[in-house]
Amino acid sequence: MMLDIRGENRLGITSEILAVIARAGFDLRRLEVETGHVYAHVPGLRDADLPRLRLALEWIPGVQSVAAIDALPGDRRRDALETLVASFPDPLLVVAPDGGIAAANAAAQAIIGPSATLPAAIAARLRADAGGGSLALTVDGRAYLAELVATKAETGAGKAGGGQKGGGWLVIFRASQRIGRELALVGPGESGTLDRIVGESPLIAQVKDRIRRFADVEAPVLIGGETGVGKELVARAIHGAGSRRSAPFLALNCAALPENLVESELFGYAPGAFSGATRDGKLGLLELADGGVLFLDEIGEMSPYVQSKLLRFLEDGTFRRVGGKQERRVSVRILSATHRDLARLCGDGRFREDLLYRLSVLRVDVPALRERREDIPGLVDRFLGGAAAQIGRPKPRLTAQALERLTNHGWPGNVRQLQNVVFRTLTLADGPVIGLEHLDLSRDGRSGGDEGTNEGDLPPDWQTAQRRFEADLLRRLWPLYPSSRKLAARLGVSHTTIAQKLKAAGITP
């Protein structure tokens, strides 16, 4: 039986309690003392004996009560700790000062095997500098980031001896996929659902239909469209609707980094791969996204060298870290996006044609906002609600004239520009109603002009302008004449011509 003996915190009370228990003829197996409590494990004590022993203990000056308990506090703490360690999702090791494994949870035993041998890379690190920091390594073919935490650290002689006297280490293995999921959760971007894509126009309905059809197809998807149309939102929706929805969704903007950084971010690098690299190497996005989806934005800006490495991965699922020799294999679905004409870049020798074929197995073209004006009121309402919540004010309403102005605007910056205009307008307008006089549709934040002429918004050449015009015209007419023969008759051209133009515009009959 285990007892909780409550009493005053005075000198000698514990020894008096022990003497009473001994005189009563009982052995004592364990004793724990805390302020106001003496906990005793008396193995021979039975329920029938407890009243007599309680009476004897309560005669001790300062003893207030004696009660039977289920477990000693130390046992409770140990059981809680064992439960915590056993349920910890990541592999966890306790390493003794001599480098041996003192304890390992079930997740750790699953990866280090029955021999319970410390991975060589971790053992070498502990011998070198007594631990601390993190270490990228591969165990049983899987990539991990091992976090090494020194316990009971000593300095001086402890370090010089290659270990810590009286201390040890805690080693936590973080699987690359788990890190990737956490990065995806805290990273920027809209949630990956079709509900985030606002609009019911025929063109946006076609985009949603393709998202549903492509979601569970294990093939790359190329997402085309002008800047600001929401290509990443489409990529997130494909991920959210597919079987990999619970796995990481990570993104890399190929235009935002120089070639060498794009390569190391994508593939990672081995220890000491280049000047300035960390000594332990780095996990790349491919490893972090293992089992999930990697979105490569502005793929047209990727350098030819990195294109060749990406092509190799798309062909067989393997790659090497920068400066590494080991072949690594992961399961990652590649979604990419561009606002450029990749076919033209291939013709100019700036993009690999074989990579384009690999990336565009499936394709979604997101229409410009001016091509789906009927969706603008719904978008304005969504953005007004979001902006009002962010600013902390009631959601205002738009006058009919203001909404008409927004609907008829050219929107060269597409949905992103519309969202910025709504936010700027709401910030500057104080009342519950937003009228025509509150709108500022200038692209650079200056009041005045509406459309204007901006060289960056114009097509680069006559052929591109013609293709854009033809695609725009076909998208507008297709809902009214939903067959290539009807459309050919409407435009007065041959059925073959219309079929070719529809294919070039990405419109599937």
XYZ file of C-alpha atoms in Angstrom:
509
model
C 0.000 0.000 0.000
C 1.124 3.567 -0.701
C 0.449 6.397 1.726
C 0.266 10.178 1.544
C 1.168 11.488 5.005
C 0.437 15.203 5.210
C 1.963 17.359 7.900
C 4.037 20.317 8.900
C 7.340 21.023 7.241
C 9.477 20.701 10.355
C 12.884 19.230 11.094
C 12.816 15.578 12.129
C 9.232 14.753 11.197
C 10.305 12.332 8.442
C 12.536 10.295 10.781
C 9.702 10.084 13.335
C 7.355 8.766 10.645
C 9.894 6.109 9.644
C 10.299 5.053 13.284
C 6.538 4.601 13.748
C 6.278 2.470 10.595
C 9.203 0.306 11.746
C 7.765 -0.163 15.267
C 4.479 -1.262 13.706
C 6.394 -4.105 12.041
C 6.194 -2.963 8.432
C 8.976 -2.795 5.861
C 9.478 0.367 3.755
C 10.295 0.004 0.072
C 10.326 3.647 -1.123
C 10.020 7.089 0.368
C 9.452 10.442 -1.352
C 9.433 13.747 0.524
C 7.924 16.990 -0.729
C 6.938 20.144 1.123
C 3.998 19.210 3.380
C 3.962 15.567 2.216
C 5.765 12.337 3.026
C 4.926 9.590 0.517
C 5.665 6.027 1.609
C 5.417 2.658 -0.140
C 4.673 0.059 2.577
C 4.327 -3.260 0.674
C 3.061 -5.382 3.608
C 0.361 -2.980 4.731
C -3.223 -4.276 4.281
C -6.523 -2.442 4.426
C -7.278 -3.973 7.845
C -3.966 -2.683 9.236
C -4.366 0.891 7.975
C -6.569 2.294 10.820
C -4.082 1.196 13.508
C -1.063 2.612 11.607
C -2.957 5.825 10.814
C -3.715 6.356 14.507
C -0.066 5.843 15.430
C 1.157 8.254 12.721
C -1.364 10.967 13.650
C 0.012 10.942 17.220
C 3.241 12.416 15.765
C 3.259 16.192 16.384
C 2.592 18.000 13.102
C 1.067 15.053 11.195
C -2.343 16.131 9.915
C -3.702 13.204 7.866
C -2.842 9.798 6.461
C -4.492 8.538 3.230
C -3.989 5.622 0.860
C -3.068 6.574 -2.714
C -2.772 4.697 -6.013
C 0.796 5.712 -6.915
C 3.707 7.722 -5.650
C 4.282 11.103 -7.365
C 7.564 9.883 -8.841
C 5.823 6.919 -10.455
C 3.131 9.200 -11.858
C 5.721 11.497 -13.360
C 7.662 8.581 -14.827
C 4.524 7.020 -16.313
C 3.475 10.366 -17.807
C 6.949 10.844 -19.276
C 6.970 7.352 -20.765
C 3.532 7.972 -22.282
C 4.720 11.280 -23.705
C 7.851 9.744 -25.221
C 5.973 6.724 -26.586
C 3.353 8.920 -28.265
C 5.889 11.425 -29.628
C 5.475 11.185 -33.421
C 9.134 11.770 -34.278
C 11.900 9.228 -33.605
C 13.568 10.161 -30.297
C 16.859 8.893 -28.834
C 18.604 9.459 -25.521
C 22.352 9.036 -26.034
C 24.597 8.276 -23.065
C 27.919 10.127 -22.518
C 29.838 7.172 -24.001
C 27.827 7.385 -27.225
C 25.591 4.410 -26.560
C 21.819 4.576 -26.902
C 20.289 4.818 -23.439
C 16.656 4.927 -24.575
C 14.632 5.064 -27.799
C 10.935 5.471 -28.435
C 9.021 3.153 -30.752
C 9.408 5.503 -33.733
C 13.193 5.531 -33.282
C 13.396 1.758 -32.904
C 11.550 1.431 -36.200
C 14.277 3.284 -38.121
C 17.492 2.269 -36.304
C 16.542 -1.397 -36.151
C 16.891 -4.024 -33.426
C 20.662 -3.483 -33.127
C 19.968 0.017 -31.718
C 23.128 1.460 -33.232
C 23.643 5.208 -33.381
C 23.934 6.393 -37.015
C 27.563 7.023 -37.932
C 26.992 10.652 -38.938
C 25.504 11.480 -35.525
C 28.229 9.577 -33.653
C 30.893 11.510 -35.569
C 29.242 14.834 -34.766
C 29.022 14.002 -31.046
C 32.677 12.968 -30.969
C 33.689 16.130 -32.797
C 31.986 18.858 -30.806
C 29.760 17.387 -28.094
C 26.604 17.787 -30.105
C 24.204 20.632 -30.601
C 22.566 22.005 -33.736
C 21.070 19.948 -36.545
C 22.336 17.442 -39.069
C 20.886 16.367 -42.434
C 21.296 12.624 -42.925
C 19.737 9.581 -44.562
C 18.656 6.536 -42.550
C 17.372 3.454 -44.325
C 16.928 5.455 -47.538
C 14.853 8.250 -45.959
C 15.975 11.837 -45.449
C 15.902 13.270 -41.922
C 16.981 16.408 -40.158
C 18.423 15.255 -36.822
C 18.260 17.807 -34.006
C 20.976 17.249 -31.391
C 20.446 18.728 -27.926
C 23.169 18.420 -25.291
C 21.993 17.762 -21.725
C 23.806 18.604 -18.484
C 26.421 20.437 -20.513
C 29.889 20.921 -19.117
C 32.743 22.965 -20.489
C 36.477 22.636 -20.544
C 37.601 19.110 -19.754
C 34.229 17.695 -20.761
C 34.586 18.980 -24.330
C 38.257 18.197 -24.566
C 37.517 14.566 -23.826
C 35.235 14.358 -26.841
C 32.148 14.023 -24.661
C 30.376 15.456 -21.661
C 31.072 14.107 -18.185
C 27.859 13.091 -16.537
C 25.858 14.354 -19.507
C 24.336 13.020 -22.676
C 22.356 14.017 -25.694
C 18.803 14.086 -26.929
C 18.445 13.312 -30.658
C 15.181 14.016 -32.486
C 14.764 12.797 -36.071
C 12.548 15.083 -38.152
C 11.438 13.343 -41.358
C 11.675 15.526 -44.451
C 7.958 15.065 -45.202
C 6.992 16.158 -41.685
C 9.114 19.307 -41.984
C 7.554 19.926 -45.382
C 4.030 19.662 -43.958
C 4.886 22.137 -41.196
C 6.421 24.534 -43.712
C 3.298 24.283 -45.840
C 1.070 25.023 -42.848
C 2.921 28.187 -41.839
C 3.794 29.325 -45.358
C 1.957 32.012 -47.326
C -0.834 31.352 -49.763
C -4.531 30.686 -49.984
C -6.068 27.460 -48.748
C -6.186 24.757 -51.386
C -9.871 24.389 -52.153
C -12.061 25.049 -55.154
C -14.141 27.385 -52.980
C -11.301 29.903 -53.080
C -11.701 30.242 -56.853
C -14.519 32.752 -57.175
C -16.658 32.811 -60.297
C -19.275 30.920 -62.292
C -18.474 32.205 -65.778
C -18.081 29.569 -68.520
C -14.314 30.121 -68.650
C -13.768 29.774 -64.906
C -16.160 26.819 -64.837
C -13.914 25.156 -67.405
C -10.894 25.805 -65.145
C -12.685 24.258 -62.161
C -13.672 21.247 -64.242
C -10.059 20.668 -65.239
C -8.938 21.005 -61.618
C -11.374 18.254 -60.614
C -10.315 16.028 -63.499
C -6.580 16.552 -62.959
C -6.557 16.374 -59.147
C -6.004 12.623 -58.826
C -4.037 12.110 -62.028
C -0.402 11.494 -61.080
C 1.062 13.629 -63.852
C 2.618 17.108 -64.067
C 0.330 20.057 -64.743
C 1.366 23.274 -66.500
C -0.737 26.282 -65.525
C -0.716 29.188 -67.967
C -2.084 32.692 -67.730
C -1.166 36.308 -67.384
C 0.443 37.717 -64.270
C -2.044 38.094 -61.431
C -4.747 35.692 -62.634
C -4.281 33.302 -59.685
C -2.138 30.481 -61.049
C -0.875 29.463 -57.593
C -4.458 29.362 -56.350
C -5.247 26.878 -59.119
C -2.194 24.799 -58.162
C -3.281 24.750 -54.506
C -6.785 23.717 -55.551
C -5.381 20.788 -57.569
C -3.399 19.724 -54.515
C -6.363 20.190 -52.166
C -8.709 18.133 -54.327
C -6.284 15.254 -54.871
C -5.101 12.214 -52.942
C -1.978 14.095 -51.770
C -4.017 16.758 -49.964
C -2.670 15.765 -46.525
C 0.945 15.853 -47.748
C 3.057 19.018 -48.155
C 2.401 21.691 -50.774
C 5.581 23.716 -51.219
C 6.280 26.464 -53.747
C 9.355 27.963 -55.379
C 9.363 31.128 -57.484
C 12.020 30.482 -60.119
C 12.174 34.174 -61.051
C 12.913 35.367 -57.520
C 16.308 33.680 -57.068
C 19.548 33.397 -59.059
C 20.410 30.115 -60.759
C 22.645 28.686 -58.019
C 20.086 29.392 -55.304
C 17.234 27.904 -57.331
C 19.296 24.730 -57.711
C 20.175 24.444 -54.013
C 16.638 25.313 -52.895
C 15.200 22.698 -55.225
C 17.679 19.849 -54.798
C 19.428 20.708 -51.511
C 23.172 20.421 -51.080
C 25.711 18.106 -49.488
C 27.950 19.161 -46.566
C 30.609 21.604 -47.752
C 29.231 21.660 -51.288
C 30.335 25.249 -51.866
C 31.736 28.258 -50.064
C 29.226 29.477 -47.524
C 27.314 26.197 -47.353
C 26.483 24.878 -43.901
C 28.688 22.044 -42.713
C 25.747 19.648 -42.396
C 24.194 20.201 -45.814
C 20.595 21.112 -46.513
C 17.384 19.355 -47.450
C 15.945 20.644 -50.712
C 12.293 21.248 -51.508
C 12.049 17.948 -53.370
C 12.909 16.050 -50.188
C 10.742 18.268 -48.005
C 7.778 17.777 -50.344
C 8.219 13.981 -50.538
C 4.774 12.440 -50.885
C 3.225 15.793 -51.755
C 3.280 18.517 -54.376
C 5.925 21.021 -55.455
C 4.743 24.127 -57.299
C 7.317 25.802 -59.556
C 6.116 29.310 -60.333
C 7.528 31.246 -63.297
C 9.087 28.062 -64.674
C 10.023 29.954 -67.835
C 12.710 31.829 -65.863
C 14.554 28.651 -64.867
C 18.094 28.422 -66.223
C 18.960 25.725 -68.813
C 21.255 23.926 -66.336
C 18.574 23.599 -63.663
C 16.101 22.652 -66.415
C 18.275 19.661 -67.258
C 18.365 18.502 -63.614
C 14.602 18.915 -63.303
C 14.086 16.932 -66.530
C 16.153 14.088 -65.065
C 13.952 14.040 -61.961
C 10.747 14.035 -64.023
C 12.052 11.102 -66.053
C 12.990 8.710 -63.240
C 12.183 10.376 -59.900
C 15.821 10.586 -58.801
C 18.233 13.461 -58.213
C 21.450 14.376 -56.442
C 22.000 17.163 -54.002
C 24.369 19.900 -55.127
C 27.869 18.560 -54.503
C 26.512 15.137 -53.526
C 27.141 11.687 -54.968
C 24.209 9.731 -53.572
C 21.171 9.194 -55.779
C 17.967 10.088 -53.963
C 14.454 9.072 -54.882
C 11.268 10.847 -53.796
C 7.617 10.858 -54.814
C 6.687 14.444 -55.667
C 4.072 15.682 -58.115
C 5.282 18.731 -60.051
C 2.886 21.575 -60.824
C 4.343 24.533 -62.710
C 3.133 27.889 -63.926
C 4.190 30.559 -66.368
C 2.912 33.737 -67.965
C 5.331 33.302 -70.870
C 4.961 31.523 -74.194
C 7.134 28.476 -73.490
C 6.836 27.218 -77.074
C 8.372 30.460 -78.284
C 11.113 30.202 -75.657
C 11.851 26.708 -76.971
C 12.154 28.129 -80.476
C 14.588 30.757 -79.166
C 16.655 28.070 -77.410
C 15.878 29.406 -73.931
C 13.713 26.514 -72.770
C 14.150 22.805 -73.311
C 11.494 21.371 -75.584
C 11.701 17.938 -73.924
C 11.127 19.559 -70.527
C 8.084 21.400 -71.883
C 6.593 18.099 -73.007
C 7.196 16.629 -69.542
C 5.702 19.607 -67.712
C 2.627 20.016 -69.907
C 1.227 16.491 -69.810
C -1.854 18.227 -68.417
C -2.562 21.930 -68.891
C -4.839 24.534 -67.342
C -5.070 28.027 -68.829
C -6.438 30.587 -66.400
C -8.370 33.329 -68.227
C -7.617 37.000 -67.740
C -10.056 38.937 -65.596
C -11.249 41.045 -68.543
C -12.338 37.788 -70.229
C -14.715 36.918 -67.384
C -16.185 40.225 -66.319
C -19.327 38.547 -64.975
C -17.167 37.185 -62.113
C -15.964 40.627 -61.008
C -18.939 41.448 -58.679
C -18.369 38.217 -56.744
C -14.640 38.886 -56.490
C -15.237 42.448 -55.306
C -17.599 41.172 -52.616
C -15.041 38.580 -51.446
C -12.213 41.119 -51.351
C -14.359 43.719 -49.585
C -15.195 41.244 -46.842
C -11.588 40.174 -46.405
C -10.225 43.712 -46.403
C -12.873 44.925 -43.939
C -12.033 42.094 -41.544
C -8.322 42.834 -41.843
C -8.783 46.539 -41.151
C -11.347 45.910 -38.421
C -14.331 47.810 -39.747
C -17.824 46.926 -41.005
C -18.056 45.754 -44.590
C -19.250 48.669 -46.774
C -21.424 48.420 -49.863
C -20.676 49.667 -53.367
C -22.937 51.891 -55.398
C -24.141 50.571 -58.726
C -21.983 53.140 -60.526
C -18.839 52.073 -58.626
C -19.467 48.390 -59.324
C -20.069 49.131 -63.009
C -16.790 51.057 -63.145
C -14.901 48.149 -61.620
C -16.594 45.681 -63.956
C -15.725 47.645 -67.094
C -12.111 48.375 -66.155
C -9.410 46.711 -68.277
C -7.537 45.088 -65.337
C -4.095 44.588 -66.876
C -2.986 43.306 -63.468
C -5.944 40.886 -63.303
C -7.293 39.532 -59.999
C -4.271 40.667 -58.006
C -4.745 44.247 -59.205
C -8.466 44.118 -58.401
C -7.712 42.922 -54.875
C -5.169 45.718 -54.369
C -7.590 48.354 -55.662
C -10.356 47.142 -53.336
C -8.029 47.174 -50.343
C -6.650 50.635 -51.174
C -10.149 52.012 -51.731
C -11.442 50.599 -48.452
C -8.460 52.009 -46.588
C -9.039 55.541 -47.924
C -12.865 55.587 -47.797
C -14.401 56.078 -44.330
C -18.152 55.803 -44.866
C -20.457 52.789 -45.155
C -20.880 53.359 -48.901
C -18.177 53.325 -51.570
C -19.031 55.421 -54.584
C -17.437 56.243 -57.885
C -15.528 59.121 -56.314
C -13.684 56.778 -53.942
C -12.184 54.536 -56.610
C -8.522 54.863 -57.525
C -7.845 52.664 -60.534
C -4.367 53.901 -61.380
C -1.917 51.028 -61.614
C 0.923 52.760 -59.799
C -1.110 54.324 -56.998
C -1.282 57.826 -58.556
C -4.658 59.375 -59.144
C -5.681 60.101 -62.687
C -5.432 57.866 -65.722
C -7.333 54.656 -66.085
C -5.983 52.433 -68.818
C -3.027 54.359 -70.200
C -0.295 52.683 -72.177
C 2.331 50.542 -70.513
C 4.943 48.816 -72.638
C 5.092 45.901 -70.227
C 1.392 45.132 -70.785
C 1.647 45.003 -74.582
C 2.349 41.807 -76.543
C 5.998 41.413 -77.582
C 5.222 41.008 -81.304
C 2.469 40.883 -83.921
C 2.137 37.084 -83.877
C 1.633 37.014 -80.089
C -0.934 39.812 -80.310
C -2.796 37.896 -82.996
C -2.765 34.671 -80.969
C -4.081 36.475 -77.905
C -6.852 38.132 -79.887
C -7.874 34.839 -81.505
C -7.851 32.979 -78.158
C -9.883 35.747 -76.522
C -12.419 35.706 -79.332
C -12.767 31.915 -79.267
C -13.218 31.842 -75.490
C -15.982 34.427 -75.730
C -17.830 32.649 -78.557
C -17.362 29.052 -77.444
C -20.160 29.074 -74.799
C -22.549 30.377 -77.486
C -21.374 28.037 -80.272
C -20.091 24.937 -78.398
C -18.901 22.944 -81.410
C -16.118 23.532 -83.877
C -18.517 23.352 -86.881
C -20.969 25.879 -85.415
C -18.112 28.180 -84.521
C -16.604 27.850 -87.996
C -19.934 28.768 -89.557
C -20.277 31.750 -87.208
C -16.839 33.128 -88.136
C -16.975 32.166 -91.806
C -13.844 30.000 -91.849
C -13.179 26.323 -92.376
C -13.817 23.683 -89.746
C -10.136 22.658 -89.894
C -8.971 26.204 -89.156
C -11.247 26.491 -86.127
C -10.138 23.062 -84.820
C -6.487 24.154 -85.017
C -7.193 27.500 -83.342
C -9.180 25.852 -80.548
C -6.320 23.476 -79.860
C -3.793 26.313 -79.808
C -6.006 28.244 -77.363
C -6.349 25.229 -75.070
C -10.109 24.926 -75.618
C -11.200 21.308 -75.667
C -14.392 20.560 -77.661
